Coordinates of C-alpha atoms and ligand atoms in Angstrom, one line a residue:
X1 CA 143.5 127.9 49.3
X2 CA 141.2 130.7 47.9
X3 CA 139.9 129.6 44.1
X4 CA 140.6 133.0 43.3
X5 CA 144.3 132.7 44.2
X6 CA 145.9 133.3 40.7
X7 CA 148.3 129.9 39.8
X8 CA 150.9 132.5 38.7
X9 CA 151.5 134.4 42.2
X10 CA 154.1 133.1 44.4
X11 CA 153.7 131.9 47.5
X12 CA 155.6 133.6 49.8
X13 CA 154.8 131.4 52.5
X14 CA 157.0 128.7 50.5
X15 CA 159.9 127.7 53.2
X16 CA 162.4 128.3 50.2
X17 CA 161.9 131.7 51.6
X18 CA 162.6 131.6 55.0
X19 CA 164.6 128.5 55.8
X20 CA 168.2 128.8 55.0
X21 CA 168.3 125.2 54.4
X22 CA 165.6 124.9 52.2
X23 CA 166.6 127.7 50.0
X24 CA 170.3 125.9 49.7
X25 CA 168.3 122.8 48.6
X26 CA 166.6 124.5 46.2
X27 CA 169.3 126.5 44.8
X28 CA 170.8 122.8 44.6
X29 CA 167.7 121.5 42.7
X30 CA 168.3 124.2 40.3
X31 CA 171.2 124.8 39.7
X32 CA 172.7 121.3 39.3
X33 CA 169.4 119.8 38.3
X34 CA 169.3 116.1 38.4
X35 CA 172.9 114.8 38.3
X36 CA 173.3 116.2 41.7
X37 CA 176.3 118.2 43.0
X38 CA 178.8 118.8 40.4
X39 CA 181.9 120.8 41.0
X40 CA 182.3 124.4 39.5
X41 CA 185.9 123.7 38.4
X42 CA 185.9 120.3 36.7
X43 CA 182.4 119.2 36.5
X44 CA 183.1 116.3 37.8
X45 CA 179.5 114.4 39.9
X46 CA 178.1 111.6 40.6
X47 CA 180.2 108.9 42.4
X48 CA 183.4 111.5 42.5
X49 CA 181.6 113.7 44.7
X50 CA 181.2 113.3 48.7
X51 CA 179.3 115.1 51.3
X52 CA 181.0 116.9 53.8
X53 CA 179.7 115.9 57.1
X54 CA 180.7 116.4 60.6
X55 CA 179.9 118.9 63.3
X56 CA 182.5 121.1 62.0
X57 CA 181.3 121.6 58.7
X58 CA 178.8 123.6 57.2
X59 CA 175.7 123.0 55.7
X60 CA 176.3 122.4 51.5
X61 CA 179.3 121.7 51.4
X62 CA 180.6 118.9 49.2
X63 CA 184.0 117.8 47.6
X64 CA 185.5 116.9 44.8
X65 CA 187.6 113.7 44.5
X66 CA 189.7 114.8 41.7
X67 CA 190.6 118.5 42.4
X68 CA 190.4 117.5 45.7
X69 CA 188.9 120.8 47.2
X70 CA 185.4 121.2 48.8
X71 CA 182.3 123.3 47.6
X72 CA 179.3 124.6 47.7
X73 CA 176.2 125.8 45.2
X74 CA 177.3 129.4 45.7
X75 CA 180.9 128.5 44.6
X76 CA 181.4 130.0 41.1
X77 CA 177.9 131.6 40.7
X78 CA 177.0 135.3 41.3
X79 CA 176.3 134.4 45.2
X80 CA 180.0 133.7 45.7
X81 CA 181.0 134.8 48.7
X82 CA 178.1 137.1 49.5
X83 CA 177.4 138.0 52.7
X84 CA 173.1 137.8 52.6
X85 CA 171.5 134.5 53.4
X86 CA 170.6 132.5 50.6
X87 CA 167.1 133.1 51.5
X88 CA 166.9 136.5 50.2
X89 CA 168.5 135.8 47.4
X90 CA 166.0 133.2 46.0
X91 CA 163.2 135.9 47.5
X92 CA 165.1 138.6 45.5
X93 CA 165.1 136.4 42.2
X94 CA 161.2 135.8 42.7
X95 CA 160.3 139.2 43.6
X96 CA 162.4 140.8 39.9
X97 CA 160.4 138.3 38.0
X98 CA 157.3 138.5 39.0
X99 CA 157.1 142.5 39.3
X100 CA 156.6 143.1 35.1
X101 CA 158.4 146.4 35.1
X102 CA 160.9 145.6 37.4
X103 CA 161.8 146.3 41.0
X104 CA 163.9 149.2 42.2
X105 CA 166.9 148.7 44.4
X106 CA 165.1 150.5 47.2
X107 CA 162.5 148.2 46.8
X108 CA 164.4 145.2 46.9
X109 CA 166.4 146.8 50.2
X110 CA 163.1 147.2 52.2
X111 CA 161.5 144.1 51.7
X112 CA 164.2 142.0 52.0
X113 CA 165.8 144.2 55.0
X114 CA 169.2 144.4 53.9
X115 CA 170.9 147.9 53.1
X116 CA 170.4 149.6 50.2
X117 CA 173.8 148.8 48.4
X118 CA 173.5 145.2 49.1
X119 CA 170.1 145.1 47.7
X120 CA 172.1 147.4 45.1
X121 CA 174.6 144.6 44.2
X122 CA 172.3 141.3 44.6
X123 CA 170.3 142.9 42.4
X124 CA 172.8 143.6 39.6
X125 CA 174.0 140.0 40.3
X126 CA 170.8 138.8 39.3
X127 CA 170.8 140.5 35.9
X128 CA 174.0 139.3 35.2
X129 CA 172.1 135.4 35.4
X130 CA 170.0 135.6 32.0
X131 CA 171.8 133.0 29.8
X132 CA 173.0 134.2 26.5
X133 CA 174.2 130.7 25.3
X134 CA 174.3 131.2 21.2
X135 CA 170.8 131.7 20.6
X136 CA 169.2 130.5 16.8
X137 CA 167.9 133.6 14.6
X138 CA 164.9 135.2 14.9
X139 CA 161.9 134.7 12.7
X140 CA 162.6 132.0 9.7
X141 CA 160.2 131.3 6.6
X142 CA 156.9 133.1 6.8
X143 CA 157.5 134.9 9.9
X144 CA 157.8 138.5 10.8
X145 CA 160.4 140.4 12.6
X146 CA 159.7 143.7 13.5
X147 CA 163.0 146.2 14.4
X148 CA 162.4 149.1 15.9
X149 CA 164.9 151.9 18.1
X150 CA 164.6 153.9 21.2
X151 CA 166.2 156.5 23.5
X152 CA 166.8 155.4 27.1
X153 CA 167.6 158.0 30.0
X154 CA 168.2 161.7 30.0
X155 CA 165.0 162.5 31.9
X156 CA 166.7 163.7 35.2
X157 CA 164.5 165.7 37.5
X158 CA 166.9 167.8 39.3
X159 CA 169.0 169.4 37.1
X160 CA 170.8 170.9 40.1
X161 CA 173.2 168.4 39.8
X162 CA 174.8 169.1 36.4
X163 CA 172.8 168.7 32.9
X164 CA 170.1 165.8 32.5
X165 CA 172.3 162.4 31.5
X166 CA 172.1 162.0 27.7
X167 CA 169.7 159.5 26.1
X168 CA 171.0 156.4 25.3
X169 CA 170.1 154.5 21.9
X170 CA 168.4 150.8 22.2
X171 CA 168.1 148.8 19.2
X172 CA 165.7 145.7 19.7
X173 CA 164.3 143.1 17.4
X174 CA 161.1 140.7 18.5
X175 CA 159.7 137.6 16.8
X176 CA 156.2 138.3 16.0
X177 CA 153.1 136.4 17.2
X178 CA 154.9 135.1 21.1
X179 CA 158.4 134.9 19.8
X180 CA 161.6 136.4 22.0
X181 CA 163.0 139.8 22.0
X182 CA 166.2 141.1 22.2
X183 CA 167.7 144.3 22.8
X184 CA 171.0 146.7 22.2
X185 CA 172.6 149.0 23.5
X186 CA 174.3 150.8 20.5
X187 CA 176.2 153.5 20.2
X188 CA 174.2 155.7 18.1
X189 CA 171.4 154.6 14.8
X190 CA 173.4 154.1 11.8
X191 CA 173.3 151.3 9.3
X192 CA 176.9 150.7 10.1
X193 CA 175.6 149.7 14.2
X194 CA 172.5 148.5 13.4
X195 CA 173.0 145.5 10.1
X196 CA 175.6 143.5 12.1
X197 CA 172.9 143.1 14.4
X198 CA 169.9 142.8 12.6
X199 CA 171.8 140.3 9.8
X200 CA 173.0 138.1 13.2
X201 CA 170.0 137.9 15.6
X202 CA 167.2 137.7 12.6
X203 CA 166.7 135.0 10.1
X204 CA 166.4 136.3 6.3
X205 CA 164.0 134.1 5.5
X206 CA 161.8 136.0 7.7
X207 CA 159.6 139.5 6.9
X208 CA 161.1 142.9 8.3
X209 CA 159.4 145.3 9.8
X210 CA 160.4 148.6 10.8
X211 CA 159.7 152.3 10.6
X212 CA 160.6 154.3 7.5
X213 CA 164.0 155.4 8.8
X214 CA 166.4 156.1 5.9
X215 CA 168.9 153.2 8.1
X216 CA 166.3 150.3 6.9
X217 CA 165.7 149.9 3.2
X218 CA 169.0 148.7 2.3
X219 CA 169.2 146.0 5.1
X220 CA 165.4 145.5 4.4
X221 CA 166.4 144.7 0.9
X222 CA 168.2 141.9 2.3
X223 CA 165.6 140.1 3.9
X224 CA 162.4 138.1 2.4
X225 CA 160.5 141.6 2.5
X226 CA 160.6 144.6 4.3
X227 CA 157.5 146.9 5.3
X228 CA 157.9 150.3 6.8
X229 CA 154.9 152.3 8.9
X230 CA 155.3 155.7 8.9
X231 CA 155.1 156.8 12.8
X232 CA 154.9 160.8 11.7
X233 CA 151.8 160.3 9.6
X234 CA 150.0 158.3 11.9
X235 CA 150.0 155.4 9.9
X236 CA 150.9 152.2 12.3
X237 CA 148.8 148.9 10.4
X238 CA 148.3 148.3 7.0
X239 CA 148.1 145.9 4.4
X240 CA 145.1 144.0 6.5
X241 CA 147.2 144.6 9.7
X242 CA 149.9 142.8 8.4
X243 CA 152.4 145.8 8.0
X244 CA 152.8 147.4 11.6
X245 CA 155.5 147.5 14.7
X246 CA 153.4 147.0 17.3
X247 CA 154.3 144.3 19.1
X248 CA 158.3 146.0 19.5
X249 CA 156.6 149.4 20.1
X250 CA 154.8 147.6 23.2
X251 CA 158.0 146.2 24.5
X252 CA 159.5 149.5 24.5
X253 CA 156.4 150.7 26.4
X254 CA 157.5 147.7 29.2
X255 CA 160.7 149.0 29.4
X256 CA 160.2 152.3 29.4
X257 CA 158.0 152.2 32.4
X258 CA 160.0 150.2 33.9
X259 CA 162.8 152.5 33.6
X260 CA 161.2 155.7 34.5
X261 CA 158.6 155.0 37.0
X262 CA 160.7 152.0 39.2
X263 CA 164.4 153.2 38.4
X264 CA 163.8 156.8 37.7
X265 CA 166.9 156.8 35.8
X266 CA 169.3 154.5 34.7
X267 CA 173.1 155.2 33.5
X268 CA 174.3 154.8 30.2
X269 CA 177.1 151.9 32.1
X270 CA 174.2 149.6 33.7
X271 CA 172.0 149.7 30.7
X272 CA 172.9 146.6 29.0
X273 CA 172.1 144.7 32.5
X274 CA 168.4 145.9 32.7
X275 CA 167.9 145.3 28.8
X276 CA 169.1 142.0 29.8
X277 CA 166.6 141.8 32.3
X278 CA 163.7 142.7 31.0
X279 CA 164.6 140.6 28.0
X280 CA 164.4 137.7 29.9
X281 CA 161.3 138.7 31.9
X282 CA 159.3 139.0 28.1
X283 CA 160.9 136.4 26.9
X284 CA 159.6 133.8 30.0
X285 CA 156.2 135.3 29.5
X286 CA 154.5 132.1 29.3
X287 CA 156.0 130.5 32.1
X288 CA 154.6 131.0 36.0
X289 CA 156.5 133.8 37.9
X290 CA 157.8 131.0 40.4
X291 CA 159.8 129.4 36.6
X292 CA 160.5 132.3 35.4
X293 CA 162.8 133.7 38.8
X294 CA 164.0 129.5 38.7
X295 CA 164.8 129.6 34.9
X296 CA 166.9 133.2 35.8
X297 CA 168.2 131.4 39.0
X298 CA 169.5 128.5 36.9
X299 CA 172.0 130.8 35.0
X300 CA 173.9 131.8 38.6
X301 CA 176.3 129.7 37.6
X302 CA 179.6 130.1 35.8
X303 CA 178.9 134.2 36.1
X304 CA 181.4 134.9 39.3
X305 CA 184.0 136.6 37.4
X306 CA 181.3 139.3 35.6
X307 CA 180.2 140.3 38.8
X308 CA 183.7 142.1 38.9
X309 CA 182.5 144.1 36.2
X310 CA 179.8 145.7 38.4
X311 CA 181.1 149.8 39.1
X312 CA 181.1 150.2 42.8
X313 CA 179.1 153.5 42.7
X314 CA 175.8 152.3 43.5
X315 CA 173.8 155.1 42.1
X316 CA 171.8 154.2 39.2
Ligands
ZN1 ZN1 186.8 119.2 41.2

């Protein structure tokens, strides 16, 4: 292998990609880690768990001793009872996390050759896979939060077809210096929508940042301090380059590319799902693209009944 082959690409010559039995396998690896097989509807592994054999069978397939029914990794995860080879699936989860705005549905439907609406639905499976298991504050003692809001959508080209969609407003907060982000969908900028978030998802030990919007000071006044930039005047660092919302402003930037130039427009329904998304793609920035689409892999589980949530009209 080529020196200058970066460590974070994947290698798409990896058999998880093409061999339906090595993508089950790895699937297995990570989805059950290292207690092996574990059923999806008591949990139970180990010794009360038997492989399925026999020319009759299929591949994966284990059972459980105490419910007494058989299973397989797919069984309670977003791949339930999907039709497209677990191959493309684990391709599909490699391809979304390594691409940093995101990959379009079109994309995903040429280059895994599958039709457009499946590559549609896998792909909204996949978003529904970030793990949102009650996650700590952000920021703490000495550390900075910055806040920030942003308007999503409305830019439809071809206003042919009725008036442009309306913007939607996303609220997001971000840990300063390599700390997560995360981001809201809210129904319109208002103290009222935006301190039950802020007060939950940031510590008030921690600094506040955010821009001089009259919805700040009084949640600001809450926290250890709270600076404001003044976008209108130009002003974005002071205070030594302490006082600034930089690092939320260039998330937005992300997402907003990845919103307009690879999904063109997005509906106000789906939004949360790509927030979601490129949440967790920020957030795993550190890790290799091949851990990143394993760490979103890992959360397949448990999420069959939200897939139900997903509208059928495969348009955005
Ligand atoms: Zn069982």
């Amino acid at each position: 292998m080529s020196k200058k082959f970066p460590k974070q690409a994947i290698d798409l010559r990896n058999p998880i990609f093409n061999d339906e039995d090595k993508a089950r396998e790895h699937l297995e690896s990570v989805l059950w880690g290292p207690q092996g097989p574990t059923c999806p509807r008591c949990a139970s592994y180990g010794d009360r768990v038997t492989k399925m054999a026999g020319k009759s069978t299929r591949p994966g397939v284990y059972k459980c001793k105490d419910c007494r029914k058989p299973f397989s990794v797919t069984v309670g995860s977003v791949m339930e009872r999907s039709h497209i080879p677990l191959t493309k699936w684990v391709l599909a989860s490699h391809l979304m996390m390594a691409s940093k705005k995101g990959m379009s549905a079109l994309q995903l439907h040429r280059m895994l050759n599958v039709s457009y609406e499946a590559a549609w639905f896998l792909a909204h499976r996949l978003r529904e896979c970030p793990v949102k298991a009650n996650p700590r504050p952000l920021g703490g003692k000495n550390k900075v939060v910055e806040g920030d809001e942003t308007y999503i959508g409305g830019k439809a080209k071809n206003k042919a077809f009725g008036p442009p969609p309306e913007k939607a407003p996303v609220f997001a907060l971000v840990e300063r210096d390599g700390g997560h982000v995360r981001s809201f969908h809210v129904a319109n900028v208002n103290s009222e929508t935006l301190r039950p978030i802020i007060v939950k998802h940031a510590s008030r030990k921690s600094y506040l940042m955010t821009d001089e919007s009259r919805v700040y000071p009084s949640i600001g006044s809450e926290f250890s301090g709270h600076g404001t930039v003044n976008h209108s005047a130009d002003e974005y660092v002071r205070l030594g380059g302490f006082i600034h919302t930089n690092t939320i402003e260039s998330y937005f930037a992300i997402l907003k590319r990845g919103v307009y130039g690879t999904f063109h427009s997005i509906s106000e329904q789906h939004l949360p799902r790509y927030l979601a998304e490129f949440d967790f793609r920020y957030n795993g920035r550190h890790m290799t693209d091949a851990a990143r689409a394993d760490a979103l892999l890992a959360g397949a589980k448990g999420k069959r009944l939200q897939y139900h949530q997903t509208n059928k009209a495969a348009n955005a």
